Coordinates of C-alpha atoms and ligand atoms in Angstrom, one line a residue:
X147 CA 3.7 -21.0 22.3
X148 CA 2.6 -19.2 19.2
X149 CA 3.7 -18.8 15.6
X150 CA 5.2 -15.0 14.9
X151 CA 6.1 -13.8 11.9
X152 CA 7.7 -10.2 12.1
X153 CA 8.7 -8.2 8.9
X154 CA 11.3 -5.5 9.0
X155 CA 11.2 -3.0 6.3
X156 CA 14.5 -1.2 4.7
X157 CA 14.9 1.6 7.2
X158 CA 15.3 -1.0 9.8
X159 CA 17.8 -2.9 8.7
X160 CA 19.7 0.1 6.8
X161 CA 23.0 -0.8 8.2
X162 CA 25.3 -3.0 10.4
X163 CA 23.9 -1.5 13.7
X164 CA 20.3 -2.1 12.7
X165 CA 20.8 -5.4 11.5
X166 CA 22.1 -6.1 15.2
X167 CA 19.2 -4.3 16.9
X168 CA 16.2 -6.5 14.7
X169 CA 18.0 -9.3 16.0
X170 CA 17.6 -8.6 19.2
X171 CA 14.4 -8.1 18.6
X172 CA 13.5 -11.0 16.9
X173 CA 15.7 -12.8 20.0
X174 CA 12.8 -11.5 22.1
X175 CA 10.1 -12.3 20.3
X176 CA 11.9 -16.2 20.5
X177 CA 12.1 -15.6 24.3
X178 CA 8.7 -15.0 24.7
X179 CA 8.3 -18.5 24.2
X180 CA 7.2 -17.9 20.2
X181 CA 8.3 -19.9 17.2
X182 CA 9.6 -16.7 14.6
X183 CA 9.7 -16.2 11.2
X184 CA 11.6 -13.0 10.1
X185 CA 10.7 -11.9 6.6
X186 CA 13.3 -8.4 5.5
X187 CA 13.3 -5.9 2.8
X188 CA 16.6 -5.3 1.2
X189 CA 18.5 -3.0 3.2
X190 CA 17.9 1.0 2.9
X191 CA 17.5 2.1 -0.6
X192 CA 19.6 -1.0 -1.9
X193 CA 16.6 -1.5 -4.5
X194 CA 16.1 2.2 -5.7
X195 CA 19.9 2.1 -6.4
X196 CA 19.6 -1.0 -8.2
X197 CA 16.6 0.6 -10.0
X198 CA 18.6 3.3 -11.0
X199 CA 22.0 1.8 -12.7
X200 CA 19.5 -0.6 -14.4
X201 CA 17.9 2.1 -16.1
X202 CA 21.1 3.7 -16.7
X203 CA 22.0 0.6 -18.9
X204 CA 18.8 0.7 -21.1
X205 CA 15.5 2.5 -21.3
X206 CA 13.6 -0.6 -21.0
X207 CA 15.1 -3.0 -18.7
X208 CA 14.4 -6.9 -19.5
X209 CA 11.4 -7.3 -16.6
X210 CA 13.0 -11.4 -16.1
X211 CA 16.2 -9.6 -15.3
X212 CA 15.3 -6.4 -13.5
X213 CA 14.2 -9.2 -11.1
X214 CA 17.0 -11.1 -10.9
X215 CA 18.8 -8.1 -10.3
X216 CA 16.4 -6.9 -7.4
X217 CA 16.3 -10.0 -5.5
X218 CA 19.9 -9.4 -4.9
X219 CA 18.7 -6.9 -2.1
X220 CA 16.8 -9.4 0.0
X221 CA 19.7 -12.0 -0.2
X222 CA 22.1 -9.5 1.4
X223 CA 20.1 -8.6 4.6
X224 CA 19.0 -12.5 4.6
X225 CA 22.4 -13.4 5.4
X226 CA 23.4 -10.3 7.5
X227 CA 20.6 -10.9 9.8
X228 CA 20.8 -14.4 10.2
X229 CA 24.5 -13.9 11.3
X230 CA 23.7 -11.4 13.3
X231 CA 20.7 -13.5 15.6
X232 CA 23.7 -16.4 15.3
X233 CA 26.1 -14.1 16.6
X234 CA 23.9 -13.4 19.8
X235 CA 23.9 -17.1 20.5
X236 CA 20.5 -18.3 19.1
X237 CA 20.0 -21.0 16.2
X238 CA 18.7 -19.5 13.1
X239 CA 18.9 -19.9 9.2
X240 CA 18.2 -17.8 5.7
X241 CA 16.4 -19.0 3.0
X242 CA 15.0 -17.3 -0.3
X243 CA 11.8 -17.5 -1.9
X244 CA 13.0 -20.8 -4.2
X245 CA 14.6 -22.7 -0.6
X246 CA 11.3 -22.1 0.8
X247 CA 9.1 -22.3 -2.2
X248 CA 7.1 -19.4 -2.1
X249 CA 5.6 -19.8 -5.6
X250 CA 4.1 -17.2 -7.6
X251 CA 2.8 -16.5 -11.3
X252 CA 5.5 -16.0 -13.5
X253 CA 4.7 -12.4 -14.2
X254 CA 8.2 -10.9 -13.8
X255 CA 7.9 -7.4 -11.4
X256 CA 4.8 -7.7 -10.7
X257 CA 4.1 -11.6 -9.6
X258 CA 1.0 -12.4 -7.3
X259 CA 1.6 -15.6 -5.2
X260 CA 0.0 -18.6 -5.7
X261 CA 1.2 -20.8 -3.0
X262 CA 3.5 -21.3 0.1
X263 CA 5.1 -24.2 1.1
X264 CA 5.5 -25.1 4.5
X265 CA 7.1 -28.1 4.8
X266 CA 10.5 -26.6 5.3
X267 CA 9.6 -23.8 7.5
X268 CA 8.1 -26.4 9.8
X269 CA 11.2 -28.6 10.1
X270 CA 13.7 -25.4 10.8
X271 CA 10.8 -24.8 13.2
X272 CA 10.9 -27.4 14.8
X273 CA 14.3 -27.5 15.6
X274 CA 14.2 -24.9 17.5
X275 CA 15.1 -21.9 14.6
X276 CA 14.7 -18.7 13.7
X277 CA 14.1 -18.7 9.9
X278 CA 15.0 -15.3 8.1
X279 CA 13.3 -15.4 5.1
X280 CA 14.1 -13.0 1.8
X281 CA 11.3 -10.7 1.4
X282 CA 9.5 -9.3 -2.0
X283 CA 10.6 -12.4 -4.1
X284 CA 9.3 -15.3 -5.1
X285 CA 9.6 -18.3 -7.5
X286 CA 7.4 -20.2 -10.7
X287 CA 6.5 -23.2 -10.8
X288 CA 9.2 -23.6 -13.8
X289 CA 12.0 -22.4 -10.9
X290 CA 12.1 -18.7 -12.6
X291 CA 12.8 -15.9 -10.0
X292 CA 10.3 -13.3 -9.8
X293 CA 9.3 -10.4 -7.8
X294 CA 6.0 -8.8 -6.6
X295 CA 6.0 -5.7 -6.8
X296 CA 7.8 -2.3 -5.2
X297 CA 6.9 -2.6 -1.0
X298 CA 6.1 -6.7 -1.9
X299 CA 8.2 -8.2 1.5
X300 CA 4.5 -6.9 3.7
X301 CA 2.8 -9.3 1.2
X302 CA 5.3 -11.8 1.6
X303 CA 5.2 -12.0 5.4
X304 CA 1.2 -11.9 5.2
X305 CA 1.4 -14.9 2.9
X306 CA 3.7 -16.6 4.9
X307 CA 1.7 -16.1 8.5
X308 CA -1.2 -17.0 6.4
X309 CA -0.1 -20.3 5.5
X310 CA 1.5 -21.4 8.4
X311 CA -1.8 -20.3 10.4
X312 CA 0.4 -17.7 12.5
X313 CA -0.7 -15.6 15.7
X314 CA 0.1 -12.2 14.2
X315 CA 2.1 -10.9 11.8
X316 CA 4.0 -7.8 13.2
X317 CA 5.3 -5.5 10.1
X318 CA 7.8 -3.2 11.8
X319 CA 8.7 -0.2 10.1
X320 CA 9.8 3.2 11.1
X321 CA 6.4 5.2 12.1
X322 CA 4.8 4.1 15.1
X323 CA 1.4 2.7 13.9
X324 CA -1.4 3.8 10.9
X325 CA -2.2 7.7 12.0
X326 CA -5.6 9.0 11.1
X327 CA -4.1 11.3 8.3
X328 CA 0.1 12.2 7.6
X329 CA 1.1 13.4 10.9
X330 CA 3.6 16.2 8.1
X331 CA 0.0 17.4 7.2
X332 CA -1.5 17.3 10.7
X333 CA 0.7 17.7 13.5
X334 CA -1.9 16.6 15.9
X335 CA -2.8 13.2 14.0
X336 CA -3.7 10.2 16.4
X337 CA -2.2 7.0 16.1
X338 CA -5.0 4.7 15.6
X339 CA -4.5 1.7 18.4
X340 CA -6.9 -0.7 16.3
X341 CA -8.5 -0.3 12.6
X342 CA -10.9 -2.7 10.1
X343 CA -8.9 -4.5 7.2
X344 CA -11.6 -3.0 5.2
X345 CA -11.0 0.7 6.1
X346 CA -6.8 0.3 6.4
X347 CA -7.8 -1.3 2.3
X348 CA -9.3 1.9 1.3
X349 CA -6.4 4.3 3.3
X350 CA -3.6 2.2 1.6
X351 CA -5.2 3.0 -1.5
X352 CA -6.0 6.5 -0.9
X353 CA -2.5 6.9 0.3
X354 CA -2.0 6.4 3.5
X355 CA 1.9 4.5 2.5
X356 CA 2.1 2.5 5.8
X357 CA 1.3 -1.3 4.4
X358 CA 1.3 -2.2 0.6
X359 CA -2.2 -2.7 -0.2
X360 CA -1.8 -6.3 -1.5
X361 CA -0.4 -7.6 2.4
X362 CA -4.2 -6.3 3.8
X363 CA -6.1 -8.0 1.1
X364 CA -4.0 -11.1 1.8
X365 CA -4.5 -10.6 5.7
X366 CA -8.0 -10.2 5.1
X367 CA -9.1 -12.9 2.6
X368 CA -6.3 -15.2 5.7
X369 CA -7.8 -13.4 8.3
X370 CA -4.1 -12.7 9.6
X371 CA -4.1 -10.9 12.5
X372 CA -1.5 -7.6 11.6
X373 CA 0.2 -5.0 13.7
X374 CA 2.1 -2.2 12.4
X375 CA 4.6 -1.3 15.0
X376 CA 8.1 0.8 15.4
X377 CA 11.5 -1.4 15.0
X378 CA 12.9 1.7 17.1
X379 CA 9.9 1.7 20.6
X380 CA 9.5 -2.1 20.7
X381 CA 7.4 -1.6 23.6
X382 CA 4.7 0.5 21.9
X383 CA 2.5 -1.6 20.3
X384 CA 1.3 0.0 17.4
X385 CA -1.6 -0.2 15.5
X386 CA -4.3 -3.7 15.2
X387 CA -5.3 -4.2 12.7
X388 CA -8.3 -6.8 12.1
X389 CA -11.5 -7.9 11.0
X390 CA -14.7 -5.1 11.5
X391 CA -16.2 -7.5 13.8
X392 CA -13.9 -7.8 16.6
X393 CA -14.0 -3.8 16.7
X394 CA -15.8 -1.4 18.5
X395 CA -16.7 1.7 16.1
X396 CA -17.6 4.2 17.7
X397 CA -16.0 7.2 15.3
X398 CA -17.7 7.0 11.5
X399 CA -14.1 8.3 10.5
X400 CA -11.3 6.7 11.2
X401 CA -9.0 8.3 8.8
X402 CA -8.4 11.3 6.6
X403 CA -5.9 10.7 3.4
X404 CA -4.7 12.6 0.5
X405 CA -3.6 11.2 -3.2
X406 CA -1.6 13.5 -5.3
X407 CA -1.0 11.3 -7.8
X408 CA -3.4 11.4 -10.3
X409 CA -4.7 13.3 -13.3
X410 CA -7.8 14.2 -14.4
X411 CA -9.4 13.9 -17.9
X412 CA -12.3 15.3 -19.2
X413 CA -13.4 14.0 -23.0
X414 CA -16.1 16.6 -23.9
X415 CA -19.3 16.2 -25.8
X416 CA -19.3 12.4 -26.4
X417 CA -22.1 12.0 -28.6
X418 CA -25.1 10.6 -25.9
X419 CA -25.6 7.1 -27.2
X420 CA -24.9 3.2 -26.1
X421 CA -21.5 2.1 -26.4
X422 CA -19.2 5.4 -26.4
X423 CA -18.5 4.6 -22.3
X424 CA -17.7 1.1 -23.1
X425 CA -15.3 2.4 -26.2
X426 CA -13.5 4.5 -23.8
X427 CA -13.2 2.2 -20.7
X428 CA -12.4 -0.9 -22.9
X429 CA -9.9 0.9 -24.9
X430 CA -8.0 2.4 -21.4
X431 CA -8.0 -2.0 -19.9
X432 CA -6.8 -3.4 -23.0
X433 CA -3.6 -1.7 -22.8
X434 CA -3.9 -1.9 -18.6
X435 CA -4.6 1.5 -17.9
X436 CA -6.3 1.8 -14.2
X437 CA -9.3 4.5 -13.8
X438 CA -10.1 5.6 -10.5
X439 CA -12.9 8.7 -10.5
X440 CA -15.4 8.8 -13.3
X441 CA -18.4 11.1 -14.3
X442 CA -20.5 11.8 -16.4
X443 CA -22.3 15.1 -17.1
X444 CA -26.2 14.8 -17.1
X445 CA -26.8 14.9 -21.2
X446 CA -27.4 18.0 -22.7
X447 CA -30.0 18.9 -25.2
X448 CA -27.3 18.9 -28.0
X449 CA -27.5 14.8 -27.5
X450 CA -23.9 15.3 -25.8
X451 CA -22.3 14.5 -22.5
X452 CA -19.1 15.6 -20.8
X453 CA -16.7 11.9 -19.6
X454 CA -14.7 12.9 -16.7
X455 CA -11.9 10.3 -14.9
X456 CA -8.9 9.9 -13.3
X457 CA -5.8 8.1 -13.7
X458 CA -2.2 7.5 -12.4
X459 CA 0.0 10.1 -13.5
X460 CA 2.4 7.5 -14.7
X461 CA 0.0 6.7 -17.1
X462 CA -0.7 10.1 -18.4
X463 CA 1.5 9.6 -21.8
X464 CA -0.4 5.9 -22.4
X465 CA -3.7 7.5 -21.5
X466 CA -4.0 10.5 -23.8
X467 CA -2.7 8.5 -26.8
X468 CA -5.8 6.1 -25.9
X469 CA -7.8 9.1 -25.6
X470 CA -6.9 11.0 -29.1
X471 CA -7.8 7.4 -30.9
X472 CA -10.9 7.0 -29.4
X473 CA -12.9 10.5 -29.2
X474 CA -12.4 10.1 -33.2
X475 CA -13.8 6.6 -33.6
X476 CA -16.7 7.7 -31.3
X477 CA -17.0 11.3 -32.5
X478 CA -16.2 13.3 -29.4
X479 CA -15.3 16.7 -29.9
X480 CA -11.7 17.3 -27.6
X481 CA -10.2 16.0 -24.7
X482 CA -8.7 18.3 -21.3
X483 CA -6.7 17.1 -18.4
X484 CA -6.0 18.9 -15.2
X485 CA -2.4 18.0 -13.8
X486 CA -3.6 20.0 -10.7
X487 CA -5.6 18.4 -8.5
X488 CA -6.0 15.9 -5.3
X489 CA -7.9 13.5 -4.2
X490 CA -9.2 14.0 -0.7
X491 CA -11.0 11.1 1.3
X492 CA -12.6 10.0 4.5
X493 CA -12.6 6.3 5.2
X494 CA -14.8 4.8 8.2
X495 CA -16.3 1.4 8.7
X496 CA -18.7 3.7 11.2
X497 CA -20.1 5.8 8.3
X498 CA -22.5 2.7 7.1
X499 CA -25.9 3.8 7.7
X500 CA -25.4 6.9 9.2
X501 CA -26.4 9.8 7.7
X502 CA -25.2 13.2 7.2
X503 CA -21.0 12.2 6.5
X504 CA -21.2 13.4 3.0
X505 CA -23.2 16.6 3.9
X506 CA -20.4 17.1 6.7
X507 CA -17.5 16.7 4.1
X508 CA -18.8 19.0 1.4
X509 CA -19.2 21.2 4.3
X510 CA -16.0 21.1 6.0
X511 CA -14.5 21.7 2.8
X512 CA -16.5 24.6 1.8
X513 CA -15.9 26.1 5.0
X514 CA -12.2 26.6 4.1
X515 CA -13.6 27.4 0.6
X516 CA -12.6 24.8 -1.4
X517 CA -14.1 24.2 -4.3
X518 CA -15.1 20.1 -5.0
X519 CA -14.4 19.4 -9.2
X520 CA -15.7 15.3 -8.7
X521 CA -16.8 13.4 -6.0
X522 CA -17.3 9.5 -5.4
X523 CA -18.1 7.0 -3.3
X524 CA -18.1 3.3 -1.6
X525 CA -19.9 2.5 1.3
X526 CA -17.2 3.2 3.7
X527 CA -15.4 6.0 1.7
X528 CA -15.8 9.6 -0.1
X529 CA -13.4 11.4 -1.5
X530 CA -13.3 14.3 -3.2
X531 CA -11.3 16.1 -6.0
X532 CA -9.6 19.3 -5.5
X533 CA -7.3 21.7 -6.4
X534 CA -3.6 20.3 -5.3
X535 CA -3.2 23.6 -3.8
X536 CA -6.0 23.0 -1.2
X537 CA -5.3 18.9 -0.6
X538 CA -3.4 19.9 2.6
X539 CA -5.6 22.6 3.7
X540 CA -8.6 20.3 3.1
X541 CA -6.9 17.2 4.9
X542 CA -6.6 19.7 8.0
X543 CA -10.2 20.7 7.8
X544 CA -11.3 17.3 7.4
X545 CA -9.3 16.0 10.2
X546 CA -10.7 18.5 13.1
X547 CA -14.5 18.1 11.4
X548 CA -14.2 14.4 12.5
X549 CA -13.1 14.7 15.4
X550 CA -9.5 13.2 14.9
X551 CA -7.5 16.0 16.3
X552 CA -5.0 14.5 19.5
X553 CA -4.3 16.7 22.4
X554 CA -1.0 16.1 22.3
X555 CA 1.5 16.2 18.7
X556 CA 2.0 13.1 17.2
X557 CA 6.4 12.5 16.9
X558 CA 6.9 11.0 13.7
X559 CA 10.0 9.1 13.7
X560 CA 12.3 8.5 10.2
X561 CA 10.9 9.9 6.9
X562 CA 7.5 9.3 5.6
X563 CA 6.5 9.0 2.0
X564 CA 6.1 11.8 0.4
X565 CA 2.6 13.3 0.1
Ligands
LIG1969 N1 12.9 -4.0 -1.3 C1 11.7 -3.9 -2.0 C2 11.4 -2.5 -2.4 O1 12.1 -1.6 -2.0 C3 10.6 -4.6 -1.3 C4 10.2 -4.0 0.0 O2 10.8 -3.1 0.5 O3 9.1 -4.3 0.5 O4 10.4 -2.3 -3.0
MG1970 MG1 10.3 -1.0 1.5

């Protein structure tokens, strides 16, 4: 007998009927001889609505009360569920993040945990119950409620199998495993059956939207055994996700991602001297700005350089008011940014040490003629920046260089995030 925890996301429990279907699959998982913890998102789009009239009410929602509100979403499909596993004649009980005491920082909408108590899960658990727990919320120290962040309940069921030392931790949700690139892009991605924490890190990241990117860290630094599965083929198994150790790589890509939400900005002849990088970078943290891409030009013979980086479109306002501040204080000369562009990446625990991946890219890439505007990389990633025009053209290219393309079309079942 092992410990489960199993997470349904909002799609799966969108309405009365799918409420009744997760129950019975959690009434499997119990028959299999396993001890279960549920963790559920709040039903459908219950928090984009809430979202919304909240922002209809004031520009600037209080962030202690935008999470009282949210919450609210969890507590419904707690309940719902719960009834719904009683109603099929097996014991089982809700509780929220302050009945279990899953205790987090009190930074409201955005909270990391700190610590899970498992005193009461172990008692319900030992009775003989299913525990449903509330997904996405948690509480201070002080007993204020808080919330981690849009897509949190992954985190929260991660935490929670990592502190009760689970088996796995199955996050169901409505695509059949990680893909090696958006099967909308690529008809003929491949469902990955297992993958590195490391290298499903840098495809969350890159965006590849299957897992929030917090609930791999967390599974990772627990070394919590994941799967990413379909609440709607229970008998597929999905994708594996664990440490690079236990894995055979024998592919250096495992997967192909595109990110169209950035912007680039390009600060042009900063004066070539210590200190103007560190005025730039420093001014963008202090006011929590987060830079993906940088470069900078090789210095010119006027004593100049050109600062190129990227940032989150939704901090394009916060960034260029930063910007206009600083190129005066350190005498650069104007500032550009390029709404029009992607970032296009390979990730593979199999490229360490082998040679010839970057050459492969650049040439996949200018095969289809695309041009590259900034490149980077990490040991097991590179991505490139392109025109937005050619991000799906390029994710194509990339995909069939690698070697990725199935024989047969992948069926992608519900709706994917957008790309
Ligand atoms: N309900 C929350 C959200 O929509 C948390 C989650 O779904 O994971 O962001
Ligand atoms: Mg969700």
């Amino acid at each position: 007998m092992g410990i489960i925890v199993q997470k349904f996301g909002g799609t799966s429990v969108a309405d009365v009927e799918k409420i009744k279907n997760v129950a019975k699959a959690v009434i499997r998982e119990k028959n299999n001889g396993n001890q279960v913890i549920v963790v559920v998102s709040a039903m459908g789009h219950t928090t984009d609505y809430l979202v919304k009239m909240a922002n209809e009410i004031s520009d600037n929602p209080n962030p202690r009360e935008m999470d009282m509100l949210l919450t609210t979403g969890e507590q419904v499909s707690i309940a719902l569920l719960t009834m719904a596993i009683q109603a099929q004649g097996h014991a089982a009980v809700s509780m929220n993040a302050m009945q279990v005491g899953i205790i987090t920082e009190c930074n409201h909408t955005k909270a990391r945990i700190v610590d899970i108590k498992t005193e009461k899960l172990y008692s319900h658990l030992n009775k003989g119950e299913i525990i449903v727990v509330a997904g996405f919320q948690g509480v201070t120290p002080d007993g204020e409620i808080t919330t981690l962040g849009r897509g949190g309940s992954d985190t929260s069921a991660v935490a929670i199998a990592g502190a009760l030392n689970a088996d796995r931790c199955d996050i169901y949700t409505d695509v059949e495993g990680v893909y090696t690139t958006d099967p909308r892009i690529v008809p003929n991605a491949t469902k990955l059956s297992e993958i590195s924490y490391e290298e499903m890190l840098e495809l969350a990241h890159v965006g590849a939207n299957v897992l929030h990117p917090r609930s791999v860290e967390t599974a990772k630094q627990y070394n919590v055994p994941l799967r990413v599965r379909s609440t709607f083929k229970l008998d597929d198994l999905g994708t594996y996700i664990t440490g690079v150790d236990n894995m055979e790589i024998y592919k250096p890509v495992a997967g192909v991602a595109a990110d169209l939400s950035q912007i680039r900005v390009v600060i042009c002849d900063v004066p070539d001297e210590p200190g103007s990088a560190a005025k730039i970078f420093d001014a963008l943290s202090k006011s929590d700005v987060s830079v993906d891409m940088i470069i900078q030009s090789y210095g010119r013979n006027d004593g100049t350089n050109d600062v190129a980086f990227t940032v989150s479109k939704s901090d394009y306002e916060k960034t260029m008011e930063i910007v206009k501040n600083v190129i005066k204080e350190i005498h650069a000369a104007s500032v550009l940014v390029d709404e029009d562009i992607a970032k296009v990446s390979i990730v593979g625990a199999g490229m360490v040490d082998r040679p010839g991946i970057a050459a492969s890219m650049f040439k996949a890439l200018a095969e289809e003629g695309i041009n590259i505007k900034m490149i980077s990389t990490s040991e097991i990633k590179i991505s490139c920046l392109v025109e937005k025009n050619d991000a799906h053209k390029a994710i194509q290219a990339l995909h069939s260089a690698f070697n990725l393309d199935a024989k047969e079309v992948a069926v992608v079942m519900g709706d994917l995030p957008d790309v």
